[in-house]
Coordinates of C-alpha atoms in Angstrom, one line a residue:
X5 CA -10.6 -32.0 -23.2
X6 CA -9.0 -28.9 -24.2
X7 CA -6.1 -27.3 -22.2
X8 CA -6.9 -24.8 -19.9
X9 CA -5.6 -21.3 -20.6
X10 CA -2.8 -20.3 -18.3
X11 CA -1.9 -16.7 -17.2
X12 CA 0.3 -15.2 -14.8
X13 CA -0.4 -11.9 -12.7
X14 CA 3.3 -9.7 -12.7
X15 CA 2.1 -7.1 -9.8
X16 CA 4.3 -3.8 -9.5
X17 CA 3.6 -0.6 -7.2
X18 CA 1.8 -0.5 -3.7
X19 CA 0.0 -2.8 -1.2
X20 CA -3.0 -1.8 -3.0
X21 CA -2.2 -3.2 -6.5
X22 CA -1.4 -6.4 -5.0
X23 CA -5.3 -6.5 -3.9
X24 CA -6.7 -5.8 -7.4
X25 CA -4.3 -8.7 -8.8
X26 CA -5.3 -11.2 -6.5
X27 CA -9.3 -9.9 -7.5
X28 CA -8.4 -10.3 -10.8
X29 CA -7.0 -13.8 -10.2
X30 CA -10.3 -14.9 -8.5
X31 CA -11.9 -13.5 -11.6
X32 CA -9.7 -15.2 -13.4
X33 CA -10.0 -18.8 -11.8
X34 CA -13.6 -18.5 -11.7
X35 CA -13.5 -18.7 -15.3
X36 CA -11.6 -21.2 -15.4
X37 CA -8.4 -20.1 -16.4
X38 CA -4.9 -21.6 -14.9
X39 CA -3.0 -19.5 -12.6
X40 CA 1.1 -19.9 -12.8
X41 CA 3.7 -17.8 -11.2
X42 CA 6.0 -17.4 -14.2
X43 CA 4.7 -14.9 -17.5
X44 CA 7.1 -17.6 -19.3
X45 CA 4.9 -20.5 -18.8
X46 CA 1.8 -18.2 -19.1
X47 CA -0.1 -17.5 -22.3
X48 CA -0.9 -13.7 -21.3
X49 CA 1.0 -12.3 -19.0
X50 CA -0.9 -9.5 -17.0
X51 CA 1.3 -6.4 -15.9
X52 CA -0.7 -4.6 -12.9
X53 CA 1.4 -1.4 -13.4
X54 CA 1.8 1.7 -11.0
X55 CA 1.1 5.2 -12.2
X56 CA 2.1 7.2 -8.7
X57 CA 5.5 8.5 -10.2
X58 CA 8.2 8.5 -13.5
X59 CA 10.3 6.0 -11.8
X60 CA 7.6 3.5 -10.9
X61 CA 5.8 4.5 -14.4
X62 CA 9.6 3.3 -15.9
X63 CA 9.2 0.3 -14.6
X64 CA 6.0 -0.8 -15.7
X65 CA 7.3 0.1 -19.1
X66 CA 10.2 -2.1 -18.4
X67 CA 8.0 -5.0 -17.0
X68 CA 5.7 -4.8 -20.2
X69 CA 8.7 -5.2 -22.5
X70 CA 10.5 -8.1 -20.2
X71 CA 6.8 -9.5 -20.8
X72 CA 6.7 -8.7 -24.5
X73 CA 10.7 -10.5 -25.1
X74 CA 9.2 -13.9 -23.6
X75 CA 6.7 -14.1 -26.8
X76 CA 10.2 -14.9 -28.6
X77 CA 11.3 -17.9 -27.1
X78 CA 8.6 -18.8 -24.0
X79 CA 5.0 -19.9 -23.9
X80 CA 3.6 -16.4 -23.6
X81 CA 1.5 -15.4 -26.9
X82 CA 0.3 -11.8 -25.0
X83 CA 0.9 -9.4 -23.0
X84 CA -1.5 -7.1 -21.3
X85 CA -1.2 -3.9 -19.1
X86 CA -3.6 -3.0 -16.4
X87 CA -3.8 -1.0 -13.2
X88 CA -2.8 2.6 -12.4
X89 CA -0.9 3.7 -15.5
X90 CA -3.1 1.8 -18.0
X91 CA -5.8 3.1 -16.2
X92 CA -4.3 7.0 -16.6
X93 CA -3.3 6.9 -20.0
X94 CA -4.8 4.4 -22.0
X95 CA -5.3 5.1 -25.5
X96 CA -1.9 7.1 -25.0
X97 CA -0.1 4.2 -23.5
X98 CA -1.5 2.0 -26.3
X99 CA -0.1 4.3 -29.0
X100 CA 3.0 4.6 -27.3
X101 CA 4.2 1.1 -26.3
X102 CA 2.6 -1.4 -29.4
X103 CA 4.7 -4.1 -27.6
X104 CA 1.6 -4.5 -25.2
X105 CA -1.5 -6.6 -27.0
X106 CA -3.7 -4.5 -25.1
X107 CA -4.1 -1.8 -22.4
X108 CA -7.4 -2.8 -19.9
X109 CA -8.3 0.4 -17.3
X110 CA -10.7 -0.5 -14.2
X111 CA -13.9 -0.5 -16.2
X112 CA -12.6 -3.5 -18.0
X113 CA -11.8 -5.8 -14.5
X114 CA -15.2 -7.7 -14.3
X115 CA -14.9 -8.5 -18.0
X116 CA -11.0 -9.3 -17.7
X117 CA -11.9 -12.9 -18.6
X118 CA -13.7 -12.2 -21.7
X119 CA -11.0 -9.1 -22.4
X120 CA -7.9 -12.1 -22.3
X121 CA -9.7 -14.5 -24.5
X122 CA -10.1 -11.8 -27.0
X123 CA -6.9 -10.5 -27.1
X124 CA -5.4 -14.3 -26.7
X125 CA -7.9 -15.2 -30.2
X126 CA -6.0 -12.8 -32.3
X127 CA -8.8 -9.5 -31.5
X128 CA -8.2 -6.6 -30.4
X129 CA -9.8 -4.4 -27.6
X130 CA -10.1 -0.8 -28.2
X131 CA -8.3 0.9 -25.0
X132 CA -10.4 3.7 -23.3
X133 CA -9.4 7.1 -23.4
X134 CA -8.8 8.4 -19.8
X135 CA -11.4 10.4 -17.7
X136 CA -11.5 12.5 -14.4
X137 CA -13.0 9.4 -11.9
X138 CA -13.9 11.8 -10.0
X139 CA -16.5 12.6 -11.7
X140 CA -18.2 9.2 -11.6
X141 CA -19.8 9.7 -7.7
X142 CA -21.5 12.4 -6.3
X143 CA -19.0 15.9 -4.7
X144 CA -21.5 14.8 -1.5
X145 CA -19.8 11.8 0.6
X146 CA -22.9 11.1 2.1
X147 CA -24.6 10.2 -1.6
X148 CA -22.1 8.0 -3.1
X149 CA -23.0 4.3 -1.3
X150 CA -25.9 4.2 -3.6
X151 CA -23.9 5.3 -6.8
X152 CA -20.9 2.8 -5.9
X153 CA -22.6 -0.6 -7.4
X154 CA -22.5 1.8 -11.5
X155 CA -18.7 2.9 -10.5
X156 CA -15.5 -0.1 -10.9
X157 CA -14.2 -0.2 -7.7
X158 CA -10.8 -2.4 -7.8
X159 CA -10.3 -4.2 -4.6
X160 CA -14.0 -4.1 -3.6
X161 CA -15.5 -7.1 -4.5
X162 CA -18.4 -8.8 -3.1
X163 CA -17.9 -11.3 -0.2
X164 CA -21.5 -13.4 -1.0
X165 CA -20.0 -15.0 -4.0
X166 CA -21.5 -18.4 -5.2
X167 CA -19.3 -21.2 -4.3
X168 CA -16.1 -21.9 -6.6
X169 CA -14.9 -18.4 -6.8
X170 CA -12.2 -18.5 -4.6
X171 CA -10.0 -21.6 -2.1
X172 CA -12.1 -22.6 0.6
X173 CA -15.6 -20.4 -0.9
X174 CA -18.1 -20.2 1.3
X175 CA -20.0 -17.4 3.0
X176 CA -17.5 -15.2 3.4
X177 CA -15.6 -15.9 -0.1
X178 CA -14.6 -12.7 -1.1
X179 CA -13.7 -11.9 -4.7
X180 CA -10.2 -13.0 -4.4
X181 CA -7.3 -15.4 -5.0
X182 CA -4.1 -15.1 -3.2
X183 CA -1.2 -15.6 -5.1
X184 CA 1.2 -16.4 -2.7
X185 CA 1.2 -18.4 0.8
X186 CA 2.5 -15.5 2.4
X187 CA 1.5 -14.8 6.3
X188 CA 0.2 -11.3 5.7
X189 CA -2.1 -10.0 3.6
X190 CA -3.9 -6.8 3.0
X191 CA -7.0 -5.8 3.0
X192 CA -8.6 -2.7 0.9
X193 CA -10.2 -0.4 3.2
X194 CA -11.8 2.2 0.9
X195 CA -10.7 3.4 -2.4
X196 CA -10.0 6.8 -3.6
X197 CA -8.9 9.9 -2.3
X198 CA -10.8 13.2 -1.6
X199 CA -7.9 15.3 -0.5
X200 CA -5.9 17.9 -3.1
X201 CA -2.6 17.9 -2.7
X202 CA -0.8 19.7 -5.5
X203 CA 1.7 17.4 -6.5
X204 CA -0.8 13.8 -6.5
X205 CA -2.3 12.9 -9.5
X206 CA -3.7 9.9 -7.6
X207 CA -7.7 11.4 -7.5
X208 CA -7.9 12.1 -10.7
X209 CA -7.5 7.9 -11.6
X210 CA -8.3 6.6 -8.5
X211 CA -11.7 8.6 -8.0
X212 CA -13.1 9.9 -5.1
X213 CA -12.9 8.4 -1.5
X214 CA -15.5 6.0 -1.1
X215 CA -15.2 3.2 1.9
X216 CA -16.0 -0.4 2.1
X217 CA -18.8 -1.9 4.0
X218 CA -17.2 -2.5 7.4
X219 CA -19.2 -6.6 6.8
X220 CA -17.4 -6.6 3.6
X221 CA -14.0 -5.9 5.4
X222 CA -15.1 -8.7 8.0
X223 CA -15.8 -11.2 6.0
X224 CA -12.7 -11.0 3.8
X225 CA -10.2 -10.7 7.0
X226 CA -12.1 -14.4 8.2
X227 CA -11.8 -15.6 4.7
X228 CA -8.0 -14.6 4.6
X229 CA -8.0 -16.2 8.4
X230 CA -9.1 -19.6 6.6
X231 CA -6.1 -19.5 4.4
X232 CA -3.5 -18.8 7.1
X233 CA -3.1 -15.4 7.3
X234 CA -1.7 -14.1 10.4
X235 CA -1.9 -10.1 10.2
X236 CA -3.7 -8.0 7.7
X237 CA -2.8 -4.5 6.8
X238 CA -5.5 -2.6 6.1
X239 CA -4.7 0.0 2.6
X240 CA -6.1 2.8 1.0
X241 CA -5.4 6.3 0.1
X242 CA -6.6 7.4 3.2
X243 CA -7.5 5.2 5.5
X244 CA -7.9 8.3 8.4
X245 CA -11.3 9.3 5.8
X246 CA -12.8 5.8 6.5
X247 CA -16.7 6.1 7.2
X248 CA -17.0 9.7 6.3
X249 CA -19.1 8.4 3.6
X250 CA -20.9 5.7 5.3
X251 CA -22.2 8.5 7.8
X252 CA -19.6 7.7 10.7
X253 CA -16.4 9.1 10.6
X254 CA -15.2 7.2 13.3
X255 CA -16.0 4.1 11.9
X256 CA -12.2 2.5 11.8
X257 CA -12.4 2.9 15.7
X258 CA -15.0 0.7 15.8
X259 CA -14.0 -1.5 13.3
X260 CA -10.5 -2.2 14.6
X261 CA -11.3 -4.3 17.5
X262 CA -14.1 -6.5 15.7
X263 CA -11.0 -7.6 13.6
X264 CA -8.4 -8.0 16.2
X265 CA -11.1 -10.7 17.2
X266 CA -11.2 -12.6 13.8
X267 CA -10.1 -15.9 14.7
X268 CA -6.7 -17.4 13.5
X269 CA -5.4 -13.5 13.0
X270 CA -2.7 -12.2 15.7
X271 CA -2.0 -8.8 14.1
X272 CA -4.0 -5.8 12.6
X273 CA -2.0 -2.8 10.9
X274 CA -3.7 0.4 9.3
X275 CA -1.7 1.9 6.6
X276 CA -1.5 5.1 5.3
X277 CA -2.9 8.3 7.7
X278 CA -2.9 11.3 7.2
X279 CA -1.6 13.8 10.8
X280 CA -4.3 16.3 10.1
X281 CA -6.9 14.2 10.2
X282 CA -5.5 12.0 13.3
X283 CA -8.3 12.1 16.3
X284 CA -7.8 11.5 20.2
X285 CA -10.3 7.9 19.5
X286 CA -8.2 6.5 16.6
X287 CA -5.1 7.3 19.0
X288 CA -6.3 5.5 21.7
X289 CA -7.5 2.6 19.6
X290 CA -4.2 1.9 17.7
X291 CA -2.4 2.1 20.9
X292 CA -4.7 0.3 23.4
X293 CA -6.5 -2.8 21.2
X294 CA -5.2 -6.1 21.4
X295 CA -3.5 -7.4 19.0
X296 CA -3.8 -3.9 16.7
X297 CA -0.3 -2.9 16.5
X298 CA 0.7 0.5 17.5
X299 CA 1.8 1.7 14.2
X300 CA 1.6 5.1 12.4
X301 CA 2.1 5.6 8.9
X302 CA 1.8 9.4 8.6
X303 CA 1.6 11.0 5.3
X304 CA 3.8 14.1 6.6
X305 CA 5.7 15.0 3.3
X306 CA 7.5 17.9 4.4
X307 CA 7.2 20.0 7.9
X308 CA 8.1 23.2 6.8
X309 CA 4.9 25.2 6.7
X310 CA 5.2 27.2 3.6
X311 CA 6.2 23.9 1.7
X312 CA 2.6 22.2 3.3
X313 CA 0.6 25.6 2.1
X314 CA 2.0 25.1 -1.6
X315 CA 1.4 21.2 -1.7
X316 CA -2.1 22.0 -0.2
X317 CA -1.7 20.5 3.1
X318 CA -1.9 21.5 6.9
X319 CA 0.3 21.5 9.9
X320 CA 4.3 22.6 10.2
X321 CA 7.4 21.0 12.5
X322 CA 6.3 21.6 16.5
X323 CA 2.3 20.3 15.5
X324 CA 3.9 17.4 13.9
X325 CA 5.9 16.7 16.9
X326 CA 3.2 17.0 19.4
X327 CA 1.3 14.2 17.4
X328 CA 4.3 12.0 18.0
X329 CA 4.4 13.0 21.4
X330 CA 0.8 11.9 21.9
X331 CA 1.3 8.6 20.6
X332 CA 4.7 7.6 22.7
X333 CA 2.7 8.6 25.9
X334 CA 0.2 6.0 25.0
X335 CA 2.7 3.7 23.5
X336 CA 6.5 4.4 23.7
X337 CA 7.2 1.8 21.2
X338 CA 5.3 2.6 18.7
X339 CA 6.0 2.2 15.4
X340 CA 6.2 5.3 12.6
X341 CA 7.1 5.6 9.6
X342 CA 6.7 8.4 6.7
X343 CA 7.5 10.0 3.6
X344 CA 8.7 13.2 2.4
X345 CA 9.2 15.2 -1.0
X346 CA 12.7 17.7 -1.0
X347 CA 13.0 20.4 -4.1
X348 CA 9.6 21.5 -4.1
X349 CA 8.8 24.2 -5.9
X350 CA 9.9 27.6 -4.2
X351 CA 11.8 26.0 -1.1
X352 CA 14.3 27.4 0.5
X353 CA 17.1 26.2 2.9
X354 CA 15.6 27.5 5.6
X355 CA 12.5 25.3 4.5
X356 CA 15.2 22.7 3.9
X357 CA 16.5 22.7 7.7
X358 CA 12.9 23.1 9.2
X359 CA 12.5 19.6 7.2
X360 CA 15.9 18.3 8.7
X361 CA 14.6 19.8 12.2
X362 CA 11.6 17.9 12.3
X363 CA 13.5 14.4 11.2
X364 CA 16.2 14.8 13.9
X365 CA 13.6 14.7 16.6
X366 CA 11.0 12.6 15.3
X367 CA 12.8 9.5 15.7
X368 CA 10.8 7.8 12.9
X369 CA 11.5 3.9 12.2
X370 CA 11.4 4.5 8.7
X371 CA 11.9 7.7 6.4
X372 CA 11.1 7.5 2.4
X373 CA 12.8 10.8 0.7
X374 CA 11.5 11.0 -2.7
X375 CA 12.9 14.0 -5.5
X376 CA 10.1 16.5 -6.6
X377 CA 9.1 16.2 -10.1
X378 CA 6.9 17.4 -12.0
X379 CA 3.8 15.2 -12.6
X380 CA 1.6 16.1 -15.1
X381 CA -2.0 17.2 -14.9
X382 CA -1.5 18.3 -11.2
X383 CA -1.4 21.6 -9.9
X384 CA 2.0 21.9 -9.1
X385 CA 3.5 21.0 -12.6
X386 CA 2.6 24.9 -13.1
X387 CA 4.0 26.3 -10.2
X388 CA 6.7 29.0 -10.8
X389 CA 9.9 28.6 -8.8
X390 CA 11.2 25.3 -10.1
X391 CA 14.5 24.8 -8.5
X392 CA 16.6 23.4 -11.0
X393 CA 17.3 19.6 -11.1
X394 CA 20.7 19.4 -9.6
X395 CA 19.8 21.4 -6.6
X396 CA 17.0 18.5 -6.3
X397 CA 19.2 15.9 -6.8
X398 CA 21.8 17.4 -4.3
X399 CA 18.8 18.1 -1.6
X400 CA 18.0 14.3 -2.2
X401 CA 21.2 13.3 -1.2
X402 CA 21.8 15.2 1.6
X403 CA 18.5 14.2 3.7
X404 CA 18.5 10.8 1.8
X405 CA 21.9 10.7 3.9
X406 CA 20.5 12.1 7.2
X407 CA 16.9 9.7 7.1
X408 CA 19.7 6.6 7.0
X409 CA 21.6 7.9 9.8
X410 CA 18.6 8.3 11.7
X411 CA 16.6 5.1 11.5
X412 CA 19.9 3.4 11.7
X413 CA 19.8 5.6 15.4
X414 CA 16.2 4.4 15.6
X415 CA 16.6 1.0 15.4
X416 CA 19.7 1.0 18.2
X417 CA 16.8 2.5 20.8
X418 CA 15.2 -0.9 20.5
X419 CA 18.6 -3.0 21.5
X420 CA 17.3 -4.6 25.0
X421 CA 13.4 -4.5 23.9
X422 CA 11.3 -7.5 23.5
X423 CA 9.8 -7.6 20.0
X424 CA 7.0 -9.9 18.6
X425 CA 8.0 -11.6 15.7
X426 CA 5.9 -12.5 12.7
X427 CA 8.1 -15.1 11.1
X428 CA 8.3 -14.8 6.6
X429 CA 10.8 -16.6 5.6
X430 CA 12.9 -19.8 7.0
X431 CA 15.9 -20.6 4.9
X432 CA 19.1 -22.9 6.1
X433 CA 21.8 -21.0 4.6
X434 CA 20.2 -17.0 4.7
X435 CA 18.8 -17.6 8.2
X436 CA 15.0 -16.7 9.8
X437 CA 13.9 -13.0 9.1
X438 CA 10.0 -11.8 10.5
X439 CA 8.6 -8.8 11.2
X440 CA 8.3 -6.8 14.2
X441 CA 5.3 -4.9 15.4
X442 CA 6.3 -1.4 14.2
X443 CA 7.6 -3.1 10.7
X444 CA 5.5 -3.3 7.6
X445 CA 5.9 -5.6 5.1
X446 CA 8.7 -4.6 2.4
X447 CA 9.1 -0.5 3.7
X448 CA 10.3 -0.6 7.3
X449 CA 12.9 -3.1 7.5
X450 CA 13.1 -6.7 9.2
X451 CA 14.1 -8.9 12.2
X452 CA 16.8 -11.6 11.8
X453 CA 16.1 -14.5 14.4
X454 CA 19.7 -15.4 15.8
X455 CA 18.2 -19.0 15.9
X456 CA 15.8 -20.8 14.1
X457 CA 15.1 -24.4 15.9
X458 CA 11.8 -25.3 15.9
X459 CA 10.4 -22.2 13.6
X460 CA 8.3 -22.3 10.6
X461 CA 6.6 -19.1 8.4
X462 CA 3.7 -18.0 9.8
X463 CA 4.9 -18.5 13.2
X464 CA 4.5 -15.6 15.9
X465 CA 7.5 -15.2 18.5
X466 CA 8.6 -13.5 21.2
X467 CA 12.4 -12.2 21.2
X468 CA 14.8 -9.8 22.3
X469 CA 16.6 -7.3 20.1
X470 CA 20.2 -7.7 20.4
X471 CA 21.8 -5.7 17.6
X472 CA 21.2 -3.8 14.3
X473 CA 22.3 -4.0 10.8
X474 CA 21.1 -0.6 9.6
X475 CA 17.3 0.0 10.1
X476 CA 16.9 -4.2 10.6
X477 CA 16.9 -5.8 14.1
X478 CA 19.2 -8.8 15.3
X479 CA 17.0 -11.1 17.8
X480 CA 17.1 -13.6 20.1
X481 CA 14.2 -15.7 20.4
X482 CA 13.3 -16.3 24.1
X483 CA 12.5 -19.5 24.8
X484 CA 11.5 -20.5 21.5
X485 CA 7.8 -20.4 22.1
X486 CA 5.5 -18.6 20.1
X487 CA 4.6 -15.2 21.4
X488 CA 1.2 -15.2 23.5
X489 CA -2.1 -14.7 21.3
X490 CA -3.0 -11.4 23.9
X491 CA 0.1 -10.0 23.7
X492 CA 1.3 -10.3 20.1
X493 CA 1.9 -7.0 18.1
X494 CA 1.4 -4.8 21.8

């Protein structure tokens, strides 16, 4: 019997990339291939690589080369980009970095079995010059549902799959293998994006917004249920657009509580949402539902209005601060967390302290401060007014500065609260760290259990905040019973 071919997923960027690896996994395993964690015991190692900015772009070329060096002296015979950057560029990318053995975009994902074994045999698989994917479904919302099935749609793969795909397969199978035994797990909501902001290049790879079937989104949560996941996050570009294209805008609201009731899941969390198109229902729903924590991850970016009008977006400092307002009435604990671009073209320091205005009295949880640069093929790469790179770097600094004090502040406002703890990792010598209820995995910080007796990963407890270490919590469990089914994440 001949060996089984081995290959091993290396997964940079967002919460949305580590979805289309574990699709391509259950791809993967379907046909038979061997799934390791190390690229050096792997014959092709697969880099899922990020596109979103030149840092994280850097690093993908990094991870393709520390790929590339293990054909010297490791198993590995191949290595092979996919995701957001191989998706953008391509042909380019192929050109440019020969170390790769071949550059797959999203067209390529339900062949990726077929596309290894060719490039493992010695062939080679002409890479795919990049296109506008917006251009693949219909300008109308309402008439892409029927286009979707001729469109690749990474992350949206059937959950009636015939037995074998996936661990456990059954009904609800989805197209999927998880790759780690993690307690959380997300779960792609739509893909896409429909919005234009001037400085995101994200549409033009991505494609337009288009949702998944809430039944799809059902089954997979159960499925993930079945393997032991205790919260789910659910990801997209825009998760506030959900529905719009399945005729019902206010589809999350509805959809939210049918998951809360999943069986064996004691925590829903919905990423990514964008403050102008927040509604009084989604409000109510994120802060009243069982088991759906109250967290809001706004996509503010600046607050200074001028700054919003040039990066094509809506709102300024006091509307921003009203929608935070809303939420603590409902649910004073309530996590939030954003991010926000400094140097933009043409702003000023009075933009600047309108910025620093808003962060002193939002009292986010967690702050991402990110340096403009240009980004090619978007609008704002041809704006006028560039400020020059050492004013950026400075302006970084200086709010990077302020955002640290101020979670730092944030997290002290919790000393004395009771927290629900999603337990991640046990270790004897590093201690017990979880997750709160207004902390996502690996952006918003952590909770260090001050004892560990009787605890295990996956494990949901009660405790009480005692002290800080920056933005992370210090926490006594109380009790050491596992926090109520009803009440966890509330």
């Amino acid at each position: 019997m001949p060996e089984r071919r081995t290959v091993a997923l290396v997964t940079l960027g967002c919460a949305r990339n580590e979805v289309d690896s574990e699709e391509l996994a259950g791809r993967l395993e379907a046909d038979g291939w061997q799934l390791v964690e190390d690229a050096a015991d792997a014959d092709v190692a697969v880099v899922n690589t990020c596109g979103f900015v030149e840092a994280a772009k850097k690093d993908s070329v990094d991870a393709l080369l520390e790929a590339n060096d293990l054909k010297d002296h490791g198993r590995t015979q191949a290595v092979v980009a996919v995701g957001c950057m191989a998706e953008r560029y391509g042909k380019e990318l192929a050109e440019a970095l020969p170390e790769a053995d071949g550059v797959l975009g999203f067209d390529d994902y339900a062949d990726i079995s077929d596309r290894l074994q060719t490039i493992l045999s010695g062939g080679i698989h002409a890479s795919h010059t990049p296109r506008d994917r917006r251009k693949l479904l219909p300008i109308s919302p309402a008439e892409r549902q029927e286009s979707a099935a001729a469109v690749a749609l990474p992350g949206h793969g059937p959950a009636d799959l015939p037995e074998g795909v996936a661990p456990a397969s059954g009904p609800r199978a989805p197209l999927r293998r998880r790759l780690d035994g993690a307690p959380v797990a997300s779960v792609k909501l739509a893909s896409g994006c429909d919005r234009r902001c001037s400085f995101c290049a994200i549409p033009s790879f991505r494609g337009s917004f288009i949702s998944r079937r809430p039944s799809d989104v059902l089954n997979e949560t159960r499925w993930l249920a079945e393997q032991g996941v205790k919260e789910i996050m659910l990801v997209s570009e825009n998760n506030t657009s959900y529905g719009k294209d399945l005729g019902d805008i206010r589809l999350l609201e509805s959809l939210l509580p049918e998951l809360a009731e999943v069986d064996g899941i004691e925590r829903v969390r919905v990423s990514y949402l964008q403050p102008a198109e927040m509604r009084p229902g989604l409000i109510d729903v994120l802060t009243a539902t069982p088991k759906v924590v109250p967290y809001f991850d706004l996509s503010f970016q600046h607050s200074a209005p001028d700054v919003l009008r040039a990066m094509r977006r809506f709102g300024d400092t006091d509307r921003f601060l009203e929608l935070l307002d809303t939420i603590r009435s409902k649910a004073p604990e309530a996590g939030v967390r954003s991010n926000f671009i400094v140097g933009f073209p043409g702003e000023s320091e009075a933009d600047l302290a309108e910025l620093e205005r808003f962060l002193t009295g939002a009292r986010l949880d967690a702050i991402g401060v990110f340096g403009y640069s240009d980004e090619e093929g978007t609008e704002a790469a041809s704006y006028e007014n560039k400020l020059d790179e050492d004013v950026v770097a400075e302006r970084l600094a200086r709010v990077s500065r302020l955002a640290e004090e101020l979670v730092s502040q944030r997290a002290e406002e919790r000393v004395g609260q009771t927290v629900h703890v999603l337990v991640e990792s046990v270790d004897e010598e590093e201690g017990v760290y979880g997750r709160a209820a207004h902390q996502a995995p690996e952006t918003d910080g952590q909770v260090l259990l001050t004892s560990g007796e009787g605890l295990s990963v996956g494990r949901m407890v009660e405790a009480k905040v005692v002290g800080t270490e920056g933005v992370d919590l210090v926490a006594e469990p109380l009790g050491g019973s596992p926090a109520c089914s009803e009440e966890a994440g509330r």
